[in-house]
CSV table of C-alpha atoms and ligand atoms in Angstrom, one decimal:
chain,number,residue,atom,x,y,z
C,1371,MET,CA,-85.9,78.1,110.3
C,1372,LYS,CA,-86.1,80.8,112.4
C,1373,PRO,CA,-88.3,84.1,111.5
C,1374,ILE,CA,-85.6,87.8,110.3
C,1375,PRO,CA,-88.2,90.5,110.3
C,1376,LEU,CA,-87.8,93.0,107.5
C,1377,PRO,CA,-87.1,96.2,108.2
C,1378,PRO,CA,-89.3,98.2,109.3
C,1379,LEU,CA,-91.4,99.9,106.4
C,1380,ALA,CA,-95.0,102.1,105.4
C,1381,HIS,CA,-96.1,100.8,102.3
C,1382,THR,CA,-99.0,99.1,102.6
C,1383,PRO,CA,-100.2,96.7,99.0
C,1384,ALA,CA,-102.8,97.5,97.2
C,1385,PRO,CA,-105.6,93.8,98.3
C,1386,TYR,CA,-104.3,91.0,95.4
C,1387,THR,CA,-107.7,90.5,93.2
C,1388,GLY,CA,-106.4,88.6,90.7
C,1389,PRO,CA,-106.2,85.2,89.3
C,1390,SER,CA,-104.7,83.0,91.5
C,1391,ALA,CA,-101.5,82.0,91.0
C,1392,GLU,CA,-102.2,78.8,90.2
C,1393,SER,CA,-104.2,79.5,87.0
C,1394,VAL,CA,-101.8,81.8,85.9
C,1395,LEU,CA,-99.2,78.7,85.9
C,1396,ALA,CA,-102.0,76.6,83.8
C,1397,LEU,CA,-102.6,79.6,81.4
C,1398,ARG,CA,-98.8,80.0,81.5
C,1399,LYS,CA,-98.1,75.7,80.9
C,1400,LYS,CA,-101.0,75.9,78.1
C,1401,TYR,CA,-100.1,79.2,76.7
C,1402,LEU,CA,-97.1,80.2,77.1
C,1403,ASN,CA,-93.7,78.8,75.2
C,1404,PRO,CA,-92.0,76.0,77.5
C,1405,GLY,CA,-88.9,77.4,77.4
C,1406,LEU,CA,-90.1,80.1,79.6
C,1407,PHE,CA,-88.0,78.5,83.0
C,1408,LEU,CA,-89.7,79.5,86.9
C,1409,TYR,CA,-87.0,79.9,89.9
C,1410,TYR,CA,-88.4,78.3,93.0
C,1411,LYS,CA,-90.2,74.7,93.6
C,1412,LYS,CA,-93.4,76.1,94.8
C,1413,PRO,CA,-93.3,79.6,91.8
C,1414,ILE,CA,-93.5,82.6,92.9
C,1415,MET,CA,-96.2,85.4,91.2
C,1416,ILE,CA,-94.8,88.6,92.1
C,1417,VAL,CA,-98.0,91.9,92.0
C,1418,GLU,CA,-97.0,94.8,93.3
C,1419,GLY,CA,-93.0,96.6,93.9
C,1420,LYS,CA,-92.6,99.6,96.0
C,1421,MET,CA,-89.3,101.0,95.4
C,1422,GLN,CA,-86.2,97.1,97.3
C,1423,TYR,CA,-89.3,95.4,97.5
C,1424,VAL,CA,-92.3,93.2,96.3
C,1425,TRP,CA,-95.2,91.8,97.0
C,1426,ASP,CA,-96.9,88.4,96.3
C,1427,ASP,CA,-100.1,87.4,95.5
C,1428,THR,CA,-100.2,86.3,99.4
C,1429,GLY,CA,-99.1,90.0,100.7
C,1430,LYS,CA,-95.5,88.1,100.8
C,1431,ARG,CA,-93.3,90.8,101.2
C,1432,TYR,CA,-90.2,89.9,100.3
C,1433,LEU,CA,-86.6,91.7,99.5
C,1434,ASP,CA,-85.7,92.0,96.3
C,1435,GLY,CA,-82.5,90.9,95.6
C,1436,LEU,CA,-82.2,90.0,92.1
C,1437,GLY,CA,-84.1,92.9,91.6
C,1438,GLY,CA,-85.3,91.2,89.1
C,1439,ILE,CA,-82.5,90.1,87.4
C,1440,VAL,CA,-80.0,93.0,87.4
C,1441,THR,CA,-82.5,95.5,85.9
C,1442,ILE,CA,-84.4,97.8,88.9
C,1443,SER,CA,-81.9,99.7,88.7
C,1444,VAL,CA,-83.7,102.9,91.0
C,1445,GLY,CA,-86.3,100.9,92.9
C,1446,HIS,CA,-89.2,99.7,92.3
C,1447,CYS,CA,-92.2,101.7,90.7
C,1448,HIS,CA,-90.1,104.2,91.5
C,1449,PRO,CA,-92.3,107.8,91.8
C,1450,HIS,CA,-89.8,110.4,89.8
C,1451,VAL,CA,-89.8,107.5,87.3
C,1452,VAL,CA,-93.3,106.4,87.4
C,1453,ALA,CA,-94.2,110.6,87.2
C,1454,ALA,CA,-91.7,110.3,83.6
C,1455,ALA,CA,-93.3,107.5,81.7
C,1456,ASN,CA,-97.1,109.6,83.5
C,1457,ARG,CA,-96.4,112.6,81.9
C,1458,GLN,CA,-95.3,110.5,78.1
C,1459,ASN,CA,-97.7,108.3,78.2
C,1460,GLU,CA,-100.3,110.7,78.3
C,1461,ILE,CA,-98.8,113.0,75.7
C,1462,LEU,CA,-97.7,110.6,73.4
C,1463,GLN,CA,-97.4,107.3,73.2
C,1464,HIS,CA,-95.6,106.3,69.9
C,1465,SER,CA,-93.8,109.2,67.2
C,1466,THR,CA,-91.0,106.7,64.9
C,1467,THR,CA,-87.3,108.3,64.8
C,1468,ILE,CA,-88.6,108.9,61.5
C,1469,TYR,CA,-89.5,111.8,62.8
C,1470,LEU,CA,-88.3,114.8,65.7
C,1471,GLN,CA,-88.9,114.1,69.7
C,1472,PRO,CA,-88.3,116.1,71.1
C,1473,ASN,CA,-87.5,113.3,74.1
C,1474,VAL,CA,-85.0,111.3,71.8
C,1475,ALA,CA,-82.6,113.8,71.2
C,1476,LEU,CA,-82.8,115.3,74.6
C,1477,TYR,CA,-82.4,111.4,76.9
C,1478,ALA,CA,-79.1,111.1,74.8
C,1479,GLU,CA,-77.5,113.8,74.9
C,1480,LYS,CA,-78.5,113.0,79.1
C,1481,LEU,CA,-76.9,109.8,78.4
C,1482,ALA,CA,-73.6,111.2,76.8
C,1483,SER,CA,-72.8,113.2,79.1
C,1484,LYS,CA,-72.2,110.0,81.5
C,1485,MET,CA,-70.0,108.3,79.3
C,1486,PRO,CA,-65.4,109.4,78.6
C,1487,GLY,CA,-63.8,110.2,76.1
C,1488,ASP,CA,-66.0,110.4,73.2
C,1489,LEU,CA,-68.3,107.4,73.1
C,1490,LYS,CA,-71.3,109.9,72.2
C,1491,CYS,CA,-73.1,108.3,69.5
C,1492,VAL,CA,-76.1,107.6,71.3
C,1493,TYR,CA,-78.2,103.9,69.4
C,1494,PHE,CA,-81.1,103.1,71.0
C,1495,VAL,CA,-82.7,99.7,70.9
C,1496,ASN,CA,-85.0,97.6,73.0
C,1497,SER,CA,-83.3,94.7,74.4
C,1498,GLY,CA,-79.5,94.3,76.0
C,1499,SER,CA,-79.7,91.0,73.2
C,1500,GLU,CA,-80.0,93.3,70.8
C,1501,ALA,CA,-77.7,95.9,71.7
C,1502,ASN,CA,-75.2,93.6,71.7
C,1503,ASP,CA,-76.3,92.3,68.3
C,1504,LEU,CA,-75.8,96.2,66.6
C,1505,ALA,CA,-72.6,96.2,68.2
C,1506,LEU,CA,-71.4,93.2,66.5
C,1507,LEU,CA,-72.7,94.4,62.9
C,1508,MET,CA,-71.0,98.4,64.0
C,1509,ALA,CA,-67.4,95.6,64.3
C,1510,ARG,CA,-67.5,94.0,62.0
C,1511,LEU,CA,-68.4,96.7,58.7
C,1512,TYR,CA,-66.6,99.2,60.8
C,1513,SER,CA,-63.2,96.7,60.8
C,1514,GLY,CA,-63.7,95.1,58.3
C,1515,ASN,CA,-62.9,91.9,59.7
C,1516,TYR,CA,-64.8,88.8,60.7
C,1517,ASP,CA,-64.0,87.3,63.5
C,1518,VAL,CA,-64.8,87.9,67.3
C,1519,ILE,CA,-63.3,87.3,70.1
C,1520,ALA,CA,-65.7,86.7,73.2
C,1521,LEU,CA,-65.5,85.1,76.5
C,1522,ARG,CA,-66.0,81.3,78.1
C,1523,ASN,CA,-68.2,82.2,81.0
C,1524,ALA,CA,-69.7,85.0,78.6
C,1525,TYR,CA,-73.9,85.8,78.8
C,1526,HIS,CA,-74.4,88.1,76.4
C,1527,GLY,CA,-77.8,87.1,75.0
C,1528,GLY,CA,-80.5,84.5,72.9
C,1529,GLY,CA,-80.5,86.1,69.7
C,1530,ALA,CA,-78.5,84.2,66.5
C,1531,SER,CA,-75.4,85.5,66.4
C,1532,THR,CA,-75.5,87.1,71.0
C,1533,MET,CA,-76.1,82.9,71.5
C,1534,GLY,CA,-72.5,83.0,69.1
C,1535,VAL,CA,-70.7,85.2,71.4
C,1536,THR,CA,-73.0,83.5,74.7
C,1537,ALA,CA,-70.2,80.7,76.4
C,1538,HIS,CA,-72.6,78.9,78.5
C,1539,GLY,CA,-73.5,75.6,77.6
C,1540,SER,CA,-77.1,75.6,78.7
C,1541,TRP,CA,-77.7,78.9,76.2
C,1542,LYS,CA,-77.2,76.9,72.5
C,1543,PHE,CA,-78.8,76.2,70.7
C,1544,ASN,CA,-77.5,72.6,68.8
C,1545,VAL,CA,-78.2,74.8,65.3
C,1546,PRO,CA,-75.5,77.3,63.5
C,1547,GLN,CA,-74.4,80.2,65.6
C,1548,SER,CA,-71.3,80.9,66.6
C,1549,PHE,CA,-69.4,81.0,63.1
C,1550,GLY,CA,-66.1,83.4,63.1
C,1551,PHE,CA,-66.7,84.0,66.7
C,1552,HIS,CA,-63.7,82.7,69.2
C,1553,HIS,CA,-64.0,82.5,73.4
C,1554,ALA,CA,-61.0,83.3,75.2
C,1555,LEU,CA,-60.3,81.7,78.8
C,1556,ALA,CA,-62.8,82.9,81.2
C,1557,PRO,CA,-61.3,85.4,83.8
C,1558,TYR,CA,-62.1,83.3,86.5
C,1559,PRO,CA,-59.4,83.6,89.5
C,1560,TYR,CA,-61.5,82.1,91.2
C,1561,ARG,CA,-61.9,78.1,89.3
C,1562,GLY,CA,-59.1,79.6,86.2
C,1563,ILE,CA,-55.5,78.2,85.5
C,1564,TYR,CA,-54.4,81.7,87.5
C,1565,GLY,CA,-55.7,82.4,91.7
C,1566,TYR,CA,-56.8,85.7,93.5
C,1567,ASP,CA,-52.1,84.9,94.5
C,1568,ASP,CA,-51.0,85.6,91.8
C,1569,PRO,CA,-50.6,88.9,91.2
C,1570,GLU,CA,-50.1,89.1,86.8
C,1571,ALA,CA,-53.4,87.0,86.5
C,1572,GLY,CA,-55.2,89.7,84.6
C,1573,ARG,CA,-51.8,90.3,82.2
C,1574,LYS,CA,-51.4,86.0,82.2
C,1575,TYR,CA,-55.8,85.2,80.9
C,1576,ALA,CA,-55.0,88.4,78.9
C,1577,ASP,CA,-51.7,86.6,76.4
C,1578,ASP,CA,-54.9,83.9,76.2
C,1579,VAL,CA,-56.9,87.2,74.1
C,1580,LYS,CA,-54.2,87.0,71.6
C,1581,GLN,CA,-53.4,82.8,71.5
C,1582,VAL,CA,-57.1,82.7,70.4
C,1583,ILE,CA,-56.5,85.8,67.5
C,1584,ASP,CA,-52.5,84.2,66.3
C,1585,TYR,CA,-54.7,80.7,66.2
C,1586,THR,CA,-57.6,80.6,65.4
C,1587,THR,CA,-58.0,83.5,63.1
C,1588,PRO,CA,-56.5,85.4,60.2
C,1589,GLY,CA,-54.6,87.7,63.2
C,1590,LYS,CA,-57.0,90.1,61.8
C,1591,VAL,CA,-60.6,90.2,64.5
C,1592,ALA,CA,-63.3,92.6,63.9
C,1593,GLY,CA,-63.2,92.6,68.3
C,1594,PHE,CA,-63.3,92.1,71.6
C,1595,ILE,CA,-66.6,91.3,73.6
C,1596,ALA,CA,-66.6,90.8,77.3
C,1597,GLU,CA,-69.1,91.4,80.3
C,1598,SER,CA,-67.2,93.6,82.3
C,1599,ILE,CA,-68.0,91.6,85.7
C,1600,GLN,CA,-69.9,88.4,84.3
C,1601,GLY,CA,-73.5,87.9,85.7
C,1602,VAL,CA,-75.1,85.1,83.8
C,1603,GLY,CA,-71.4,83.6,84.8
C,1604,GLY,CA,-71.8,83.7,88.4
C,1605,PHE,CA,-70.5,87.7,88.9
C,1606,VAL,CA,-67.2,86.8,88.3
C,1607,VAL,CA,-64.8,89.7,89.1
C,1608,PHE,CA,-61.8,90.2,86.6
C,1609,PRO,CA,-58.4,90.1,87.6
C,1610,ASP,CA,-57.3,94.0,87.1
C,1611,GLY,CA,-55.7,94.4,84.7
C,1612,TYR,CA,-57.1,92.4,82.0
C,1613,LEU,CA,-59.1,94.1,80.1
C,1614,LYS,CA,-56.0,96.8,79.4
C,1615,HIS,CA,-53.9,93.9,77.8
C,1616,ALA,CA,-56.8,92.3,76.4
C,1617,TYR,CA,-58.0,95.3,74.1
C,1618,ALA,CA,-54.3,96.2,73.6
C,1619,HIS,CA,-54.1,92.4,71.8
C,1620,ILE,CA,-57.3,93.3,70.1
C,1621,ARG,CA,-56.5,96.5,68.4
C,1622,ALA,CA,-53.3,95.5,68.2
C,1623,ALA,CA,-55.1,92.3,64.9
C,1624,GLY,CA,-57.4,95.9,64.3
C,1625,GLY,CA,-60.1,94.6,66.1
C,1626,LEU,CA,-63.2,97.2,68.4
C,1627,CYS,CA,-63.8,96.1,71.9
C,1628,ILE,CA,-67.5,95.8,72.9
C,1629,ALA,CA,-67.7,95.8,77.4
C,1630,ASP,CA,-70.7,94.6,77.8
C,1631,GLU,CA,-72.7,96.8,80.7
C,1632,VAL,CA,-76.0,95.6,80.4
C,1633,GLN,CA,-75.7,94.3,84.3
C,1634,THR,CA,-73.1,96.6,84.9
C,1635,GLY,CA,-74.2,100.1,84.2
C,1636,PHE,CA,-75.0,103.0,85.8
C,1637,GLY,CA,-73.6,102.5,89.5
C,1638,ARG,CA,-73.6,99.2,90.5
C,1639,THR,CA,-69.7,98.8,90.5
C,1640,GLY,CA,-69.8,101.7,93.8
C,1641,THR,CA,-66.4,102.9,92.7
C,1642,HIS,CA,-67.1,103.8,89.3
C,1643,TYR,CA,-70.6,104.1,86.7
C,1644,TRP,CA,-69.7,102.2,84.3
C,1645,GLY,CA,-67.8,98.8,85.5
C,1646,PHE,CA,-65.4,98.9,82.4
C,1647,GLU,CA,-64.2,101.8,84.6
C,1648,THR,CA,-63.1,99.1,87.2
C,1649,GLN,CA,-60.3,98.2,84.6
C,1650,ASP,CA,-59.3,101.2,83.3
C,1651,VAL,CA,-59.9,101.5,80.0
C,1652,ILE,CA,-62.7,102.3,77.6
C,1653,PRO,CA,-64.0,101.2,75.7
C,1654,ASP,CA,-64.5,101.9,71.2
C,1655,ILE,CA,-68.5,100.2,71.4
C,1656,VAL,CA,-70.2,100.0,74.7
C,1657,THR,CA,-74.4,98.4,75.3
C,1658,MET,CA,-77.3,98.3,77.6
C,1659,ALA,CA,-80.3,97.5,79.1
C,1660,LYS,CA,-82.0,96.6,82.2
C,1661,GLY,CA,-80.5,98.7,84.4
C,1662,ILE,CA,-80.9,101.6,81.6
C,1663,GLY,CA,-85.3,101.4,82.5
C,1664,ASN,CA,-85.1,100.7,85.8
C,1665,GLY,CA,-87.1,97.5,83.9
C,1666,ALA,CA,-88.3,99.1,80.7
C,1667,PRO,CA,-87.8,97.2,77.9
C,1668,LEU,CA,-84.8,99.7,76.9
C,1669,ALA,CA,-81.4,99.3,75.5
C,1670,ALA,CA,-78.8,101.6,73.9
C,1671,VAL,CA,-75.4,101.0,72.2
C,1672,VAL,CA,-72.9,104.3,72.2
C,1673,THR,CA,-70.4,104.6,70.5
C,1674,THR,CA,-67.7,107.2,68.9
C,1675,PRO,CA,-69.5,109.5,66.0
C,1676,GLN,CA,-66.4,107.8,63.7
C,1677,ILE,CA,-67.8,104.5,64.2
C,1678,ALA,CA,-71.6,104.9,64.0
C,1679,ALA,CA,-70.7,106.6,61.2
C,1680,VAL,CA,-71.1,103.3,59.5
C,1681,MET,CA,-73.9,102.5,60.0
C,1682,ALA,CA,-75.2,105.5,57.5
C,1683,GLN,CA,-74.3,102.9,54.9
C,1684,LYS,CA,-76.8,101.6,53.9
C,1685,VAL,CA,-80.5,101.7,55.8
C,1686,HIS,CA,-81.1,100.7,59.5
C,1687,PHE,CA,-84.0,101.6,60.9
C,1688,ASN,CA,-85.8,100.2,64.1
C,1689,THR,CA,-89.3,100.7,65.3
C,1690,PHE,CA,-89.4,101.9,68.5
C,1691,GLY,CA,-85.5,102.7,69.8
C,1692,GLY,CA,-86.2,105.9,71.9
C,1693,ASN,CA,-89.5,105.7,71.8
C,1694,PRO,CA,-90.9,108.4,73.5
C,1695,VAL,CA,-92.1,106.8,77.2
C,1696,VAL,CA,-88.9,105.0,77.4
C,1697,SER,CA,-87.1,107.7,76.6
C,1698,ALA,CA,-88.6,109.4,78.8
C,1699,ILE,CA,-88.4,107.3,81.8
C,1700,GLY,CA,-84.3,106.5,81.3
C,1701,LYS,CA,-83.6,110.0,81.8
C,1702,ALA,CA,-86.1,109.9,84.7
C,1703,VAL,CA,-83.6,106.9,86.1
C,1704,LEU,CA,-80.6,108.5,85.8
C,1705,GLU,CA,-81.8,111.8,87.8
C,1706,VAL,CA,-83.0,109.4,89.8
C,1707,ILE,CA,-79.0,108.2,90.3
C,1708,ASP,CA,-77.2,111.4,90.5
C,1709,ASN,CA,-79.8,112.8,93.0
C,1710,GLU,CA,-80.2,110.1,95.2
C,1711,ASN,CA,-76.5,108.7,95.0
C,1712,LEU,CA,-77.4,106.1,94.1
C,1713,GLN,CA,-73.7,104.8,92.6
C,1714,ALA,CA,-71.8,105.5,95.9
C,1715,ASN,CA,-74.8,103.8,98.0
C,1716,SER,CA,-74.0,100.9,96.0
C,1717,LEU,CA,-70.2,101.2,97.6
C,1718,ARG,CA,-71.5,102.3,101.0
C,1719,LEU,CA,-73.1,98.7,101.1
C,1720,GLY,CA,-72.0,97.0,98.8
C,1721,ASN,CA,-68.6,96.9,100.4
C,1722,HIS,CA,-71.1,96.7,104.0
C,1723,ILE,CA,-72.9,93.3,103.0
C,1724,LEU,CA,-69.0,91.9,101.5
C,1725,ALA,CA,-67.0,92.0,104.6
C,1726,GLY,CA,-70.4,90.3,106.4
C,1727,LEU,CA,-70.2,87.7,103.8
C,1728,GLU,CA,-66.3,87.0,104.4
C,1729,ARG,CA,-67.4,86.2,106.7
C,1730,LEU,CA,-70.3,83.9,106.4
C,1731,LYS,CA,-67.5,82.0,104.3
C,1732,ALA,CA,-65.4,82.0,107.6
C,1733,LYS,CA,-68.5,80.1,109.0
C,1734,HIS,CA,-70.0,78.0,107.0
C,1735,LYS,CA,-67.6,76.3,104.8
C,1736,VAL,CA,-70.7,75.7,102.0
C,1737,ILE,CA,-69.1,78.8,100.7
C,1738,GLY,CA,-66.2,78.1,98.2
C,1739,ASP,CA,-65.8,82.1,97.6
C,1740,VAL,CA,-67.4,85.5,97.6
C,1741,ARG,CA,-66.7,87.9,95.3
C,1742,GLY,CA,-67.7,91.5,93.0
C,1743,LYS,CA,-68.4,94.6,93.0
C,1744,GLY,CA,-70.6,97.5,95.7
C,1745,LEU,CA,-74.1,95.9,95.1
C,1746,MET,CA,-73.0,93.2,92.2
C,1747,LEU,CA,-72.1,90.7,94.5
C,1748,GLY,CA,-71.9,86.1,94.6
C,1749,ILE,CA,-71.3,83.5,97.4
C,1750,GLU,CA,-70.3,80.7,95.1
C,1751,PHE,CA,-70.3,77.0,97.0
C,1752,VAL,CA,-68.7,74.8,96.9
C,1753,LYS,CA,-69.5,70.5,98.1
C,1754,ASP,CA,-65.3,70.4,99.2
C,1755,ARG,CA,-63.0,73.7,99.5
C,1756,ALA,CA,-60.0,71.8,97.9
C,1757,THR,CA,-61.6,70.2,95.2
C,1758,LYS,CA,-64.5,73.1,94.3
C,1759,GLU,CA,-67.1,70.4,93.1
C,1760,PRO,CA,-69.9,72.4,92.7
C,1761,GLY,CA,-71.8,73.3,95.2
C,1762,LYS,CA,-75.3,73.0,92.7
C,1763,GLU,CA,-78.2,71.5,95.2
C,1764,ALA,CA,-76.9,73.5,98.4
C,1765,CYS,CA,-77.0,77.0,96.4
C,1766,ALA,CA,-80.3,75.8,95.1
C,1767,GLN,CA,-81.1,75.0,98.6
C,1768,VAL,CA,-80.4,78.5,100.0
C,1769,VAL,CA,-82.3,80.3,97.2
C,1770,GLU,CA,-85.3,77.5,98.5
C,1771,ASN,CA,-85.0,79.6,101.9
C,1772,ALA,CA,-84.4,82.5,101.5
C,1773,ARG,CA,-87.3,82.6,99.5
C,1774,GLU,CA,-89.0,81.6,102.7
C,1775,LEU,CA,-87.5,83.3,104.7
C,1776,GLY,CA,-88.7,87.1,102.3
C,1777,LEU,CA,-85.5,87.1,100.0
C,1778,LEU,CA,-85.9,86.9,96.4
C,1779,LEU,CA,-81.8,85.6,95.3
C,1780,GLY,CA,-80.4,85.1,92.2
C,1781,LYS,CA,-78.5,81.9,91.1
C,1782,GLY,CA,-75.5,82.0,87.9
C,1783,GLY,CA,-72.5,80.4,87.2
C,1784,LEU,CA,-72.2,77.7,84.9
C,1785,TRP,CA,-73.6,74.9,87.0
C,1786,GLY,CA,-76.2,77.0,88.4
C,1787,GLN,CA,-73.7,76.9,92.6
C,1788,THR,CA,-73.9,80.9,93.1
C,1789,ILE,CA,-75.8,82.8,94.8
C,1790,ARG,CA,-76.4,86.5,92.8
C,1791,PHE,CA,-76.8,89.8,95.2
C,1792,ALA,CA,-78.1,92.1,92.8
C,1793,PRO,CA,-80.3,94.0,94.7
C,1794,PRO,CA,-82.1,97.6,93.6
C,1795,MET,CA,-78.9,100.4,94.3
C,1796,ASN,CA,-81.7,102.2,97.0
C,1797,ILE,CA,-81.8,100.0,99.3
C,1798,THR,CA,-80.5,100.9,103.3
C,1799,MET,CA,-78.3,99.7,106.7
C,1800,ALA,CA,-81.0,97.5,107.4
C,1801,ASP,CA,-81.7,96.6,104.3
C,1802,ALA,CA,-77.8,94.6,104.2
C,1803,GLU,CA,-78.1,93.6,108.2
C,1804,PHE,CA,-81.3,91.6,106.8
C,1805,LEU,CA,-79.4,90.1,104.2
C,1806,LEU,CA,-77.3,88.4,105.6
C,1807,ALA,CA,-78.8,87.3,108.9
C,1808,VAL,CA,-80.6,86.3,106.3
C,1809,LEU,CA,-78.7,84.2,105.2
C,1810,ASP,CA,-76.8,82.4,108.0
C,1811,GLU,CA,-80.2,81.2,108.8
C,1812,ALA,CA,-80.6,79.2,104.9
C,1813,ILE,CA,-77.1,78.8,104.4
C,1814,GLY,CA,-77.4,77.8,108.6
C,1815,ALA,CA,-80.2,75.3,107.9
C,1816,LEU,CA,-78.7,74.1,105.3
S,707,PLP,C1,-75.0,91.0,80.3
S,707,PLP,C2,-75.9,90.8,79.6
S,707,PLP,N1,-76.3,90.8,78.2
S,707,PLP,C3,-77.2,90.6,77.4
S,707,PLP,C4,-78.5,90.7,77.6
S,707,PLP,C5,-79.4,90.4,77.4
S,707,PLP,O1,-79.9,91.4,77.6
S,707,PLP,P1,-81.1,90.6,77.2
S,707,PLP,O2,-82.2,89.9,78.3
S,707,PLP,O3,-82.0,92.0,77.3
S,707,PLP,O4,-81.5,90.6,75.2
S,707,PLP,C6,-78.2,90.1,79.5
S,707,PLP,C7,-79.2,89.0,79.9
S,707,PLP,O5,-79.2,89.0,81.4
S,707,PLP,C8,-76.3,90.2,79.9
S,707,PLP,O6,-77.2,89.6,80.9
């Protein structure tokens, strides 16, 4: 492959003096849970990050096209976020919600200001799984019903309840975890039964939600949970109108609608701040994690005061949720998104890249589909465009090739057939051109 120069950068990383990648791998094998998985035939060890770039232990720089799995929203070690964390780390690192603490209150006010409708009541937790677990609890308590409808091809976490609503066999252990959870068709225009050419696809896929309610539940449900664009599932964008129709069926059966914004929130989709807004709906409960903290362990459940009131029936407590340091970080992240117009940047660069991906699709037959919104873009590989047999091997090899060329990418989809590009939202046009050139080279080298 011919080398492609990364955009120039003034930053020089500190020389790495820690343990070698080989010894870290040996320690990991000996002491860390074997369930953890690594990308790449030769694992990469990231030792420094600056905005949209990271460096490995050898000093090689990469464009971080996956953002630590859609988590670095505003850039690695963004100075405004680092300063906020440092200030708070010096004063008070922890208190808990049993005492008053200014950061959590000020942050909740700012986060609520970003939400539409009556979604103004925030509960902070530490991870997306925890947020979704709490959202499911609230939906069940508020509705008085038990059954929850989720979607095939969904990922909502690895906890007991969130593994149940997740619908990729590879993430589901063989233990009882799906009681009360039912999965409707994934509204997946490329692979599903209603394609891009069907203007009614949104409504038709939503009809399956109604069928699942009618056939598999008592007719009353606690709620519905869906990502606004399926993330782990390979950046699957729902057809227009899907959530509107699905929400109508759920609400008619007494349920609440939960939007999992763990990957799609905070301006990443470009046209809107929240992914659900691209479908013109207002959920009853919204869960967020990943990009909310730009790498800090922070997550949240936002709902209406009326629904949130169900939590006051009993004692519910979370040791770290709303911790003063992560609250300072979360507020700083919101400020950066506003001050640096990162939503608009996601839209401009996302559109530019998507147009480039369409050109790559026209050139390379292994690409079956390109899709996405803003800086959440997927490239699905196939062995054959007619049969759509998943191109898992091609996808894996392109990810390997891109790494060699200085670009980190993610994989998604049931078979690992889809490349996921979700970089920090501050990337530049030069990064976009680098990405497209690397992909062209990496795919051409198959
Ligand atoms: C859409 C979505 N929801 C929930 C989760 C779970 O979040 P966490 O890994 O923080 O528990 C993830 C994680 O990848 C996710 O992508």
